Amino acid sequence: QYLRTQGMWFPSFRLAYQNVVQPPFETYASGVETIPSSELQAMAAVADEFFAEFVETQTAPLENQESITRFCTILANKLVGRGGPVIAQVGDCMDLATEATKCFLGN
């Protein structure tokens, strides 16, 4: 369940959070929620809205590294702009946005 992320922003952010922030394994294994699902849902909503907009306005959306990097940079800025506990943990969000996008695209 945690590794199926392609085409879904919420699972992509959940896995990206685990990969980027890396909470202690004991915390994760004990079932303690390290970040509220609502926070991940909110980030996924930002990504989903931006993804739809990006696809409509680009001639070759996310087909090469340049377009993926451009997408991740803008997404990271949008995530920082919304704040929240994840942003406090990851700073500028570029790593989180990049990892979530990789998960979303199935890379």
PDB file of C-alpha atoms in Angstrom:
ATOM      1  CA  GLN A   1       0.000   0.000   0.000  1.00  0.00           C
ATOM      2  CA  TYR A   2       2.751   2.484   0.885  1.00  0.00           C
ATOM      3  CA  LEU A   3       4.700   1.849  -2.298  1.00  0.00           C
ATOM      4  CA  ARG A   4       1.799   2.302  -4.750  1.00  0.00           C
ATOM      5  CA  THR A   5       2.053   5.966  -5.582  1.00  0.00           C
ATOM      6  CA  GLN A   6       2.012   6.425  -9.347  1.00  0.00           C
ATOM      7  CA  GLY A   7      -0.637   8.928 -10.398  1.00  0.00           C
ATOM      8  CA  MET A   8      -1.752   9.659  -6.812  1.00  0.00           C
ATOM      9  CA  TRP A   9      -0.516  12.723  -4.945  1.00  0.00           C
ATOM     10  CA  PHE A  10      -1.489  11.761  -1.382  1.00  0.00           C
ATOM     11  CA  PRO A  11       0.426   8.452  -1.364  1.00  0.00           C
ATOM     12  CA  SER A  12       3.278  10.170  -3.204  1.00  0.00           C
ATOM     13  CA  PHE A  13       3.607  12.810  -0.472  1.00  0.00           C
ATOM     14  CA  ARG A  14       3.273  10.179   2.265  1.00  0.00           C
ATOM     15  CA  LEU A  15       6.169   8.171   0.817  1.00  0.00           C
ATOM     16  CA  ALA A  16       8.179  11.304  -0.001  1.00  0.00           C
ATOM     17  CA  TYR A  17       7.792  12.477   3.601  1.00  0.00           C
ATOM     18  CA  GLN A  18       9.159   9.154   4.856  1.00  0.00           C
ATOM     19  CA  ASN A  19      12.072   9.320   2.413  1.00  0.00           C
ATOM     20  CA  VAL A  20      12.966  12.987   2.977  1.00  0.00           C
ATOM     21  CA  VAL A  21      12.227  13.627   6.647  1.00  0.00           C
ATOM     22  CA  GLN A  22      12.977  10.087   7.822  1.00  0.00           C
ATOM     23  CA  PRO A  23      11.341   9.967  11.242  1.00  0.00           C
ATOM     24  CA  PRO A  24      12.829   7.356  13.585  1.00  0.00           C
ATOM     25  CA  PHE A  25      11.830   3.844  12.533  1.00  0.00           C
ATOM     26  CA  GLU A  26      10.545   3.061  16.025  1.00  0.00           C
ATOM     27  CA  THR A  27       8.095   5.960  15.798  1.00  0.00           C
ATOM     28  CA  TYR A  28       6.851   4.872  12.387  1.00  0.00           C
ATOM     29  CA  ALA A  29       6.681   1.172  13.296  1.00  0.00           C
ATOM     30  CA  SER A  30       4.750   1.875  16.496  1.00  0.00           C
ATOM     31  CA  GLY A  31       1.905   3.344  14.445  1.00  0.00           C
ATOM     32  CA  VAL A  32       2.327   6.827  15.876  1.00  0.00           C
ATOM     33  CA  GLU A  33       1.284   9.310  13.221  1.00  0.00           C
ATOM     34  CA  THR A  34       4.381  11.424  12.593  1.00  0.00           C
ATOM     35  CA  ILE A  35       2.403  13.957  10.594  1.00  0.00           C
ATOM     36  CA  PRO A  36      -1.352  14.370  10.393  1.00  0.00           C
ATOM     37  CA  SER A  37      -2.926  12.876   7.284  1.00  0.00           C
ATOM     38  CA  SER A  38      -4.756  16.168   6.883  1.00  0.00           C
ATOM     39  CA  GLU A  39      -1.421  17.918   6.311  1.00  0.00           C
ATOM     40  CA  LEU A  40      -0.434  15.426   3.624  1.00  0.00           C
ATOM     41  CA  GLN A  41      -3.902  15.733   2.073  1.00  0.00           C
ATOM     42  CA  ALA A  42      -3.523  19.512   1.952  1.00  0.00           C
ATOM     43  CA  MET A  43      -0.145  19.198   0.214  1.00  0.00           C
ATOM     44  CA  ALA A  44      -1.607  16.671  -2.209  1.00  0.00           C
ATOM     45  CA  ALA A  45      -4.442  19.095  -3.016  1.00  0.00           C
ATOM     46  CA  VAL A  46      -1.919  21.846  -3.795  1.00  0.00           C
ATOM     47  CA  ALA A  47       0.009  19.458  -6.059  1.00  0.00           C
ATOM     48  CA  ASP A  48      -3.131  18.169  -7.759  1.00  0.00           C
ATOM     49  CA  GLU A  49      -4.374  21.662  -8.571  1.00  0.00           C
ATOM     50  CA  PHE A  50      -0.972  22.785  -9.807  1.00  0.00           C
ATOM     51  CA  PHE A  51      -0.445  19.593 -11.833  1.00  0.00           C
ATOM     52  CA  ALA A  52      -3.724  20.122 -13.701  1.00  0.00           C
ATOM     53  CA  GLU A  53      -2.766  23.736 -14.414  1.00  0.00           C
ATOM     54  CA  PHE A  54       0.766  22.784 -15.479  1.00  0.00           C
ATOM     55  CA  VAL A  55      -0.389  20.061 -17.872  1.00  0.00           C
ATOM     56  CA  GLU A  56      -2.834  22.434 -19.554  1.00  0.00           C
ATOM     57  CA  THR A  57      -0.241  25.153 -20.149  1.00  0.00           C
ATOM     58  CA  GLN A  58       2.824  23.157 -21.221  1.00  0.00           C
ATOM     59  CA  THR A  59       3.491  21.742 -24.671  1.00  0.00           C
ATOM     60  CA  ALA A  60       5.498  18.778 -23.331  1.00  0.00           C
ATOM     61  CA  PRO A  61       4.501  18.407 -19.663  1.00  0.00           C
ATOM     62  CA  LEU A  62       6.889  16.362 -17.547  1.00  0.00           C
ATOM     63  CA  GLU A  63       8.427  14.541 -20.490  1.00  0.00           C
ATOM     64  CA  ASN A  64      11.997  15.623 -19.870  1.00  0.00           C
ATOM     65  CA  GLN A  65      14.214  16.505 -16.928  1.00  0.00           C
ATOM     66  CA  GLU A  66      13.969  20.236 -17.599  1.00  0.00           C
ATOM     67  CA  SER A  67      10.174  20.272 -17.370  1.00  0.00           C
ATOM     68  CA  ILE A  68      10.229  18.028 -14.289  1.00  0.00           C
ATOM     69  CA  THR A  69      12.716  20.345 -12.557  1.00  0.00           C
ATOM     70  CA  ARG A  70      10.630  23.396 -13.471  1.00  0.00           C
ATOM     71  CA  PHE A  71       7.496  21.682 -12.127  1.00  0.00           C
ATOM     72  CA  CYS A  72       9.219  20.695  -8.858  1.00  0.00           C
ATOM     73  CA  THR A  73      10.602  24.191  -8.319  1.00  0.00           C
ATOM     74  CA  ILE A  74       7.210  25.836  -8.705  1.00  0.00           C
ATOM     75  CA  LEU A  75       5.504  23.141  -6.609  1.00  0.00           C
ATOM     76  CA  ALA A  76       8.068  23.615  -3.826  1.00  0.00           C
ATOM     77  CA  ASN A  77       7.344  27.351  -3.786  1.00  0.00           C
ATOM     78  CA  LYS A  78       3.601  26.705  -3.622  1.00  0.00           C
ATOM     79  CA  LEU A  79       4.087  24.309  -0.687  1.00  0.00           C
ATOM     80  CA  VAL A  80       6.257  26.785   1.213  1.00  0.00           C
ATOM     81  CA  GLY A  81       3.606  29.422   0.679  1.00  0.00           C
ATOM     82  CA  ARG A  82       0.994  27.343   2.493  1.00  0.00           C
ATOM     83  CA  GLY A  83       3.094  26.667   5.610  1.00  0.00           C
ATOM     84  CA  GLY A  84       2.370  23.883   8.078  1.00  0.00           C
ATOM     85  CA  PRO A  85       4.369  21.454  10.241  1.00  0.00           C
ATOM     86  CA  VAL A  86       5.921  19.616   7.302  1.00  0.00           C
ATOM     87  CA  ILE A  87       7.290  22.853   5.920  1.00  0.00           C
ATOM     88  CA  ALA A  88       8.859  23.581   9.303  1.00  0.00           C
ATOM     89  CA  GLN A  89      10.618  20.196   9.118  1.00  0.00           C
ATOM     90  CA  VAL A  90      11.814  20.271   5.519  1.00  0.00           C
ATOM     91  CA  GLY A  91      12.589  23.951   4.945  1.00  0.00           C
ATOM     92  CA  ASP A  92      12.436  25.005   1.309  1.00  0.00           C
ATOM     93  CA  CYS A  93      10.461  21.914   0.211  1.00  0.00           C
ATOM     94  CA  MET A  94      12.468  21.265  -2.963  1.00  0.00           C
ATOM     95  CA  ASP A  95      13.530  17.793  -1.798  1.00  0.00           C
ATOM     96  CA  LEU A  96       9.976  16.949  -0.736  1.00  0.00           C
ATOM     97  CA  ALA A  97       8.453  18.256  -3.989  1.00  0.00           C
ATOM     98  CA  THR A  98      11.039  16.411  -6.075  1.00  0.00           C
ATOM     99  CA  GLU A  99      10.595  13.123  -4.221  1.00  0.00           C
ATOM    100  CA  ALA A 100       6.784  13.348  -4.331  1.00  0.00           C
ATOM    101  CA  THR A 101       6.882  14.087  -8.055  1.00  0.00           C
ATOM    102  CA  LYS A 102       9.149  11.096  -8.653  1.00  0.00           C
ATOM    103  CA  CYS A 103       6.719   8.905  -6.729  1.00  0.00           C
ATOM    104  CA  PHE A 104       3.749  10.381  -8.612  1.00  0.00           C
ATOM    105  CA  LEU A 105       5.378   9.778 -11.981  1.00  0.00           C
ATOM    106  CA  GLY A 106       6.468   6.287 -10.977  1.00  0.00           C
ATOM    107  CA  ASN A 107      10.202   7.028 -11.213  1.00  0.00           C
TER     108      ASN A 107
END
